[in-house]
């Protein structure tokens, strides 16, 4: 035994941290062994949006089969120096990307931007800037992205839940949100995911505006647009921050740009809000390699790769919408179709036999695909309004082939043999479902 003294972890650490449920990411359950089809984390199955030189065997993966393209320029010999703390060049490119003049005639400028280590740093920075621990609160609209609540708990900030309308395709309820804002001035932030996760539905601009126009509330609407590049053109409200000082818009290069590995998130805001966030960040939070790769991704030739890959993803999304319902025990698509994933009901028996959404069936499919077929999706059946649902990321054509074939095989066997659950019943069904549903991504 080590040295004994007055130190006691349980009384030294903050109570809210001791009570924190540990963050569980999408790879905690099933690791990638190089052969799995990973349709669980809403990554870009077609890879990074970069024109990379590949060997002859990989040329067919590039647009037009061309491999005579330039790599991103990373100054390896400069890695002994700290990165640019301001990232002005990168911010100018991000502004150019979002200055569409769809929602305003004004232009975004670098002073409208904060960049960080993924959207998670942005979520946390907002809480640290605007919420006093132990006093202030935020609103979330479940079912939604779990990191809002995790970051709130880390910062000792209470979460007020105003659920989405499950009878109206999971749209937010601006009237209900405004009522809570009127009754509780300690609410400082309203987090809205658009397109939603796990619901894949865009939130109408008019609903966002109703909250922005609240007559007395002194707080900020946080619009999380991680998946907006899979939505119709003009859907992003990033440039609208030029009109609304109480609006901020989060985005990322992890999804449509296929750059989850570089961890680059950004927030568009009024200059005053952006200044506060930049004041509280670590001085060199974005690494030089991350900055170089992000800058490369925003060049015209690489934006073309992103748009080409996006087109392929949308084609496969439409294919999944057509083909999945042909499989017995596949039910409705819930939410919307504005992202690179779908929320799908799994039924306890065939539709023509009156099948109903079933968490037991969804868990059996989720575990069967991952354990025996090497196809990993995401169980979401414990989320509000998502009973019997799995969330499936849109993959490549070959991955969708495998998803469809293996799902058909498992669901047909379930129909003929009944549902078989993992572990032979050693864990209760409810505990297994809760564990599977606890994944954040």
Coordinates of C-alpha atoms in Angstrom, one line a residue:
X1 CA 0.0 0.0 0.0
X2 CA 1.2 3.5 -0.8
X3 CA 1.8 6.3 1.6
X4 CA -1.3 7.1 3.7
X5 CA -2.1 10.8 4.4
X6 CA -5.0 13.2 4.6
X7 CA -5.8 13.0 0.8
X8 CA -9.2 11.6 0.0
X9 CA -10.3 11.7 -3.6
X10 CA -14.0 11.5 -2.7
X11 CA -13.9 14.7 -0.6
X12 CA -11.2 16.5 -2.6
X13 CA -12.9 16.3 -6.0
X14 CA -15.9 18.4 -7.0
X15 CA -19.2 16.6 -6.2
X16 CA -20.6 17.3 -9.7
X17 CA -17.5 15.6 -11.2
X18 CA -17.7 12.6 -8.9
X19 CA -21.3 12.2 -10.0
X20 CA -20.5 12.6 -13.7
X21 CA -21.3 9.6 -16.0
X22 CA -18.2 9.0 -18.0
X23 CA -18.2 10.0 -21.6
X24 CA -18.8 7.0 -23.9
X25 CA -17.9 7.4 -27.5
X26 CA -19.0 5.3 -30.5
X27 CA -16.0 3.0 -30.4
X28 CA -16.2 1.9 -26.8
X29 CA -18.5 -1.0 -27.6
X30 CA -17.1 -2.3 -30.9
X31 CA -13.5 -1.5 -32.1
X32 CA -12.5 -1.2 -35.7
X33 CA -10.5 -4.2 -36.7
X34 CA -10.1 -3.0 -40.3
X35 CA -12.9 -5.2 -41.6
X36 CA -15.9 -3.7 -39.8
X37 CA -18.5 -1.5 -41.6
X38 CA -18.7 1.5 -39.2
X39 CA -22.1 3.1 -39.6
X40 CA -22.4 4.3 -36.0
X41 CA -20.6 7.7 -35.6
X42 CA -22.0 9.7 -38.6
X43 CA -18.5 9.9 -40.1
X44 CA -18.0 10.5 -43.8
X45 CA -17.6 7.0 -45.3
X46 CA -15.9 8.4 -48.4
X47 CA -13.0 9.8 -46.5
X48 CA -11.4 13.2 -46.1
X49 CA -12.2 15.9 -48.6
X50 CA -8.7 16.3 -49.7
X51 CA -7.2 15.6 -53.2
X52 CA -4.5 13.2 -51.9
X53 CA -1.9 11.5 -54.2
X54 CA -2.6 7.8 -54.0
X55 CA -0.8 4.7 -55.4
X56 CA -2.0 3.2 -58.6
X57 CA -4.3 0.7 -56.9
X58 CA -6.2 3.6 -55.3
X59 CA -6.6 5.9 -58.3
X60 CA -10.2 4.7 -58.8
X61 CA -11.1 6.3 -55.4
X62 CA -10.3 9.8 -56.7
X63 CA -12.6 12.0 -58.9
X64 CA -11.9 11.0 -62.6
X65 CA -9.3 8.6 -61.4
X66 CA -6.6 11.3 -61.2
X67 CA -3.8 11.1 -58.8
X68 CA -1.7 14.0 -60.0
X69 CA -3.0 16.3 -57.2
X70 CA -1.3 18.3 -54.4
X71 CA -1.1 17.2 -50.8
X72 CA -1.8 19.6 -48.0
X73 CA 1.3 21.5 -47.0
X74 CA 2.3 20.7 -43.4
X75 CA 5.5 22.3 -42.2
X76 CA 7.0 19.4 -40.3
X77 CA 10.2 21.3 -39.7
X78 CA 8.2 24.0 -38.0
X79 CA 6.5 21.8 -35.4
X80 CA 8.9 22.9 -32.7
X81 CA 7.1 26.3 -32.9
X82 CA 3.7 27.0 -31.3
X83 CA 0.8 27.4 -33.8
X84 CA -0.9 30.7 -34.8
X85 CA -3.1 31.6 -31.9
X86 CA -5.5 33.7 -34.0
X87 CA -5.9 31.5 -37.2
X88 CA -6.7 34.5 -39.3
X89 CA -6.1 32.8 -42.6
X90 CA -8.3 29.8 -41.7
X91 CA -11.1 32.1 -40.4
X92 CA -11.1 34.0 -43.7
X93 CA -11.7 30.8 -45.6
X94 CA -14.5 29.7 -43.3
X95 CA -16.2 33.1 -43.7
X96 CA -15.9 32.8 -47.5
X97 CA -17.6 29.4 -47.3
X98 CA -20.6 30.7 -45.3
X99 CA -21.0 34.2 -46.9
X100 CA -23.8 33.0 -49.2
X101 CA -26.0 36.1 -48.7
X102 CA -29.0 33.8 -48.4
X103 CA -30.1 35.2 -45.0
X104 CA -28.4 38.6 -44.9
X105 CA -26.6 41.1 -47.2
X106 CA -23.8 41.5 -44.6
X107 CA -20.6 39.7 -44.7
X108 CA -19.0 37.5 -42.0
X109 CA -15.4 38.5 -41.1
X110 CA -12.7 36.7 -38.9
X111 CA -13.8 38.7 -35.9
X112 CA -17.1 36.7 -36.1
X113 CA -15.3 33.5 -35.5
X114 CA -14.0 31.2 -32.7
X115 CA -12.2 28.0 -33.7
X116 CA -11.5 25.1 -31.3
X117 CA -10.8 21.4 -30.8
X118 CA -14.0 20.1 -32.3
X119 CA -17.4 21.3 -31.5
X120 CA -17.0 20.0 -28.0
X121 CA -14.6 22.8 -27.1
X122 CA -17.1 25.3 -28.5
X123 CA -19.9 23.8 -26.3
X124 CA -17.7 24.0 -23.2
X125 CA -16.4 27.5 -24.0
X126 CA -20.0 28.9 -24.2
X127 CA -20.8 27.4 -20.8
X128 CA -17.7 28.9 -19.2
X129 CA -18.4 32.3 -20.7
X130 CA -22.1 32.6 -20.0
X131 CA -23.1 30.3 -17.2
X132 CA -22.2 30.8 -13.5
X133 CA -21.6 27.3 -12.0
X134 CA -24.2 26.3 -9.5
X135 CA -26.5 29.1 -10.5
X136 CA -27.3 29.4 -14.2
X137 CA -29.0 26.9 -16.5
X138 CA -29.3 25.8 -20.1
X139 CA -32.1 24.4 -22.2
X140 CA -31.8 21.3 -24.4
X141 CA -34.4 19.8 -26.6
X142 CA -34.3 16.0 -26.4
X143 CA -33.7 13.8 -28.2
X144 CA -30.5 15.6 -28.9
X145 CA -26.7 15.4 -28.8
X146 CA -25.5 14.2 -25.4
X147 CA -22.5 16.4 -25.1
X148 CA -24.6 19.5 -24.2
X149 CA -25.6 17.8 -21.0
X150 CA -22.2 16.3 -20.3
X151 CA -20.5 19.7 -20.6
X152 CA -23.1 21.3 -18.5
X153 CA -22.6 18.8 -15.7
X154 CA -18.8 19.3 -15.9
X155 CA -19.4 23.0 -15.5
X156 CA -22.0 22.5 -12.7
X157 CA -24.8 24.0 -14.8
X158 CA -28.3 22.7 -14.6
X159 CA -30.0 21.4 -17.7
X160 CA -33.7 22.3 -18.3
X161 CA -35.3 19.9 -20.9
X162 CA -37.9 21.2 -23.3
X163 CA -38.6 18.1 -25.4
X164 CA -39.1 18.2 -29.2
X165 CA -42.5 17.5 -30.5
X166 CA -42.5 13.8 -31.2
X167 CA -45.8 14.0 -33.1
X168 CA -44.4 16.7 -35.4
X169 CA -41.2 15.0 -36.7
X170 CA -39.2 16.1 -33.6
X171 CA -39.5 19.8 -34.3
X172 CA -38.6 22.2 -31.4
X173 CA -41.4 23.9 -29.6
X174 CA -40.5 27.6 -29.6
X175 CA -43.6 28.6 -27.6
X176 CA -42.7 26.1 -24.8
X177 CA -39.1 27.3 -24.9
X178 CA -40.1 30.9 -24.6
X179 CA -42.4 30.1 -21.7
X180 CA -39.5 28.6 -19.8
X181 CA -37.3 31.6 -20.6
X182 CA -40.0 33.9 -19.3
X183 CA -40.3 32.1 -16.1
X184 CA -36.6 31.5 -15.3
X185 CA -34.1 34.3 -16.0
X186 CA -31.2 32.0 -14.9
X187 CA -31.4 30.2 -18.2
X188 CA -28.5 31.6 -20.3
X189 CA -28.2 29.3 -23.3
X190 CA -30.7 27.3 -25.5
X191 CA -29.0 24.5 -27.4
X192 CA -30.7 23.5 -30.7
X193 CA -29.3 20.9 -33.0
X194 CA -30.2 21.5 -36.7
X195 CA -30.2 19.0 -38.4
X196 CA -31.0 17.1 -35.2
X197 CA -29.0 14.2 -33.8
X198 CA -30.4 11.5 -33.8
X199 CA -33.4 12.9 -35.7
X200 CA -31.8 14.3 -38.9
X201 CA -34.4 17.1 -39.2
X202 CA -33.7 20.7 -40.0
X203 CA -35.3 23.2 -37.6
X204 CA -37.2 25.9 -39.5
X205 CA -35.7 29.3 -39.5
X206 CA -39.0 30.8 -38.3
X207 CA -38.9 28.7 -35.2
X208 CA -35.3 29.9 -34.4
X209 CA -36.5 33.5 -34.9
X210 CA -39.3 33.1 -32.5
X211 CA -36.8 32.4 -29.7
X212 CA -34.4 35.1 -30.8
X213 CA -37.3 37.6 -30.6
X214 CA -38.2 36.8 -27.0
X215 CA -39.0 40.3 -25.5
X216 CA -37.2 40.0 -22.2
X217 CA -34.8 37.0 -22.2
X218 CA -31.1 38.0 -21.9
X219 CA -29.4 34.9 -23.3
X220 CA -28.1 33.2 -26.4
X221 CA -29.5 30.7 -28.9
X222 CA -26.9 28.1 -29.8
X223 CA -27.6 26.5 -33.2
X224 CA -25.5 23.4 -33.8
X225 CA -25.1 22.8 -37.5
X226 CA -22.7 19.9 -37.5
X227 CA -24.6 18.2 -40.3
X228 CA -25.9 21.2 -42.3
X229 CA -23.8 20.4 -45.4
X230 CA -26.0 17.4 -46.0
X231 CA -29.1 19.6 -46.0
X232 CA -30.5 21.6 -49.0
X233 CA -28.3 24.5 -50.2
X234 CA -28.8 27.7 -48.2
X235 CA -29.9 25.8 -45.0
X236 CA -27.0 27.1 -42.9
X237 CA -27.9 30.2 -40.7
X238 CA -24.2 30.9 -40.0
X239 CA -24.2 34.3 -41.7
X240 CA -27.4 35.2 -39.8
X241 CA -25.3 36.0 -36.7
X242 CA -24.6 39.3 -38.5
X243 CA -28.3 40.2 -37.8
X244 CA -28.8 38.7 -34.4
X245 CA -26.3 39.4 -31.6
X246 CA -28.0 36.7 -29.5
X247 CA -27.4 33.9 -32.0
X248 CA -24.3 31.7 -32.4
X249 CA -23.9 28.9 -34.9
X250 CA -21.6 25.9 -34.3
X251 CA -20.2 23.9 -37.2
X252 CA -17.4 21.3 -37.7
X253 CA -15.2 19.8 -40.4
X254 CA -15.8 16.3 -39.0
X255 CA -18.9 15.4 -41.0
X256 CA -19.3 16.5 -44.6
X257 CA -15.6 17.4 -44.9
X258 CA -14.6 13.9 -43.6
X259 CA -12.0 15.4 -41.2
X260 CA -13.1 14.0 -37.8
X261 CA -9.5 13.1 -37.0
X262 CA -8.2 16.6 -37.1
X263 CA -10.7 17.9 -34.4
X264 CA -11.7 21.3 -35.8
X265 CA -14.9 23.0 -34.7
X266 CA -16.0 26.6 -35.2
X267 CA -18.5 29.0 -33.9
X268 CA -19.9 32.0 -35.8
X269 CA -21.1 34.8 -33.6
X270 CA -21.3 38.6 -33.2
X271 CA -17.8 40.1 -32.7
X272 CA -18.5 40.7 -29.0
X273 CA -19.4 37.1 -28.3
X274 CA -16.5 35.8 -30.4
X275 CA -14.1 38.0 -28.6
X276 CA -15.2 36.6 -25.2
X277 CA -14.7 33.0 -26.4
X278 CA -11.3 33.8 -27.8
X279 CA -10.3 35.5 -24.6
X280 CA -11.0 32.3 -22.5
X281 CA -9.5 29.7 -24.9
X282 CA -6.1 28.2 -24.4
X283 CA -3.6 30.4 -26.4
X284 CA -2.6 27.7 -28.9
X285 CA -5.7 25.5 -29.0
X286 CA -5.7 24.6 -32.7
X287 CA -2.5 22.7 -33.7
X288 CA -0.5 23.6 -36.8
X289 CA -1.3 20.2 -38.6
X290 CA -5.0 20.7 -37.9
X291 CA -4.8 24.3 -39.2
X292 CA -2.9 23.2 -42.3
X293 CA -5.3 20.4 -43.1
X294 CA -8.4 22.5 -42.5
X295 CA -7.0 25.3 -44.7
X296 CA -6.3 22.8 -47.5
X297 CA -9.9 21.4 -47.2
X298 CA -11.3 24.9 -47.9
X299 CA -9.4 25.4 -51.1
X300 CA -11.5 25.2 -54.3
X301 CA -10.1 21.8 -55.5
X302 CA -10.8 20.2 -52.2
X303 CA -14.3 21.8 -51.8
X304 CA -15.0 20.1 -55.1
X305 CA -14.0 16.7 -53.5
X306 CA -16.3 17.4 -50.5
X307 CA -19.2 18.2 -52.8
X308 CA -18.6 15.1 -54.9
X309 CA -18.5 12.9 -51.8
X310 CA -21.6 14.6 -50.5
X311 CA -23.4 13.8 -53.7
X312 CA -22.5 10.1 -53.3
X313 CA -23.7 10.1 -49.7
X314 CA -27.0 11.6 -50.6
X315 CA -27.4 9.1 -53.4
X316 CA -26.8 6.2 -50.9
X317 CA -29.2 7.9 -48.4
X318 CA -31.9 7.9 -51.0
X319 CA -31.1 4.3 -51.8
X320 CA -31.5 3.4 -48.1
X321 CA -34.8 5.2 -48.0
X322 CA -36.0 3.0 -50.9
X323 CA -34.5 -0.3 -49.9
X324 CA -34.7 -0.6 -46.1
X325 CA -38.5 -0.7 -46.1
X326 CA -38.4 -3.7 -48.3
X327 CA -37.0 -5.7 -45.4
X328 CA -39.4 -7.4 -43.1
X329 CA -39.6 -5.8 -39.6
X330 CA -38.2 -2.5 -40.8
X331 CA -40.7 0.2 -39.7
X332 CA -40.9 3.9 -40.2
X333 CA -38.2 6.5 -40.7
X334 CA -38.6 8.9 -37.9
X335 CA -37.5 12.6 -37.9
X336 CA -36.1 13.9 -41.2
X337 CA -33.7 13.1 -44.0
X338 CA -31.5 16.2 -43.9
X339 CA -28.3 14.5 -42.7
X340 CA -25.9 11.6 -43.4
X341 CA -27.8 9.2 -41.2
X342 CA -31.4 7.9 -40.7
X343 CA -33.4 7.0 -37.6
X344 CA -35.1 3.7 -38.3
X345 CA -37.8 1.7 -36.4
X346 CA -37.3 -2.0 -35.9
X347 CA -40.5 -3.9 -35.4
X348 CA -41.4 -6.9 -33.2
X349 CA -43.0 -8.6 -36.2
X350 CA -43.7 -7.9 -39.9
X351 CA -45.6 -4.7 -40.8
X352 CA -48.4 -6.7 -42.5
X353 CA -48.8 -8.6 -39.2
X354 CA -49.3 -5.4 -37.2
X355 CA -45.7 -5.1 -36.0
X356 CA -44.8 -2.4 -33.5
X357 CA -41.5 -0.6 -32.7
X358 CA -39.6 -2.8 -30.2
X359 CA -36.4 -2.0 -28.2
X360 CA -35.9 -5.8 -27.9
X361 CA -35.9 -6.2 -31.6
X362 CA -33.7 -3.1 -32.2
X363 CA -31.2 -4.4 -29.6
X364 CA -31.1 -7.8 -31.3
X365 CA -30.4 -6.2 -34.7
X366 CA -27.8 -3.9 -33.2
X367 CA -26.0 -6.6 -31.4
X368 CA -26.4 -9.2 -34.2
X369 CA -25.0 -6.8 -36.8
X370 CA -22.0 -5.9 -34.7
X371 CA -21.3 -9.3 -33.1
X372 CA -21.7 -11.6 -36.0
X373 CA -21.7 -9.5 -39.2
X374 CA -19.1 -6.8 -38.5
X375 CA -21.6 -4.0 -39.2
X376 CA -21.8 -1.4 -36.4
X377 CA -24.9 0.9 -36.1
X378 CA -26.2 2.8 -33.1
X379 CA -29.0 1.8 -30.8
X380 CA -31.2 4.8 -29.8
X381 CA -34.3 3.2 -28.4
X382 CA -34.0 4.8 -25.0
X383 CA -34.2 8.4 -26.4
X384 CA -37.4 10.3 -26.1
X385 CA -39.8 9.2 -28.9
X386 CA -37.3 6.8 -30.4
X387 CA -38.6 3.4 -29.1
X388 CA -37.3 0.5 -31.2
X389 CA -34.9 2.8 -33.2
X390 CA -31.4 2.4 -34.5
X391 CA -29.5 5.3 -36.1
X392 CA -27.7 4.2 -39.2
X393 CA -25.0 6.3 -40.8
X394 CA -25.1 6.4 -44.6
X395 CA -22.1 4.5 -46.0
X396 CA -20.5 3.8 -49.4
X397 CA -22.3 1.8 -52.0
X398 CA -20.4 -1.3 -50.9
X399 CA -21.2 -0.7 -47.2
X400 CA -24.8 -0.1 -47.9
X401 CA -24.9 -3.4 -49.9
X402 CA -23.6 -5.2 -46.8
X403 CA -25.9 -3.3 -44.4
X404 CA -28.9 -4.3 -46.4
X405 CA -27.9 -7.9 -46.9
X406 CA -26.9 -8.5 -43.2
X407 CA -30.0 -6.7 -41.8
X408 CA -32.3 -8.8 -44.0
X409 CA -30.6 -12.0 -42.9
X410 CA -30.8 -11.1 -39.2
X411 CA -34.4 -9.9 -39.3
X412 CA -35.5 -12.9 -41.3
X413 CA -33.9 -15.2 -38.7
X414 CA -35.6 -13.3 -35.9
X415 CA -38.9 -13.7 -37.6
X416 CA -38.5 -17.5 -37.9
X417 CA -36.6 -18.2 -34.7
X418 CA -37.7 -15.4 -32.3
X419 CA -35.5 -12.7 -30.8
X420 CA -32.2 -14.0 -29.3
X421 CA -30.4 -11.5 -27.0
X422 CA -26.7 -11.3 -26.3
X423 CA -25.2 -12.8 -23.1
X424 CA -27.9 -15.4 -22.7
X425 CA -29.9 -13.0 -20.4
X426 CA -27.1 -12.5 -17.9
X427 CA -27.8 -8.7 -18.0
X428 CA -31.3 -7.4 -17.8
X429 CA -32.8 -6.1 -21.1
X430 CA -33.2 -2.7 -19.6
X431 CA -29.6 -2.4 -18.5
X432 CA -28.3 -3.6 -21.9
X433 CA -30.5 -1.1 -23.7
X434 CA -29.3 1.7 -21.4
X435 CA -25.7 0.8 -21.9
X436 CA -26.1 0.7 -25.7
X437 CA -28.0 4.0 -25.7
X438 CA -25.4 5.7 -23.5
X439 CA -23.1 6.4 -26.5
X440 CA -22.7 10.1 -27.1
X441 CA -21.7 10.3 -30.8

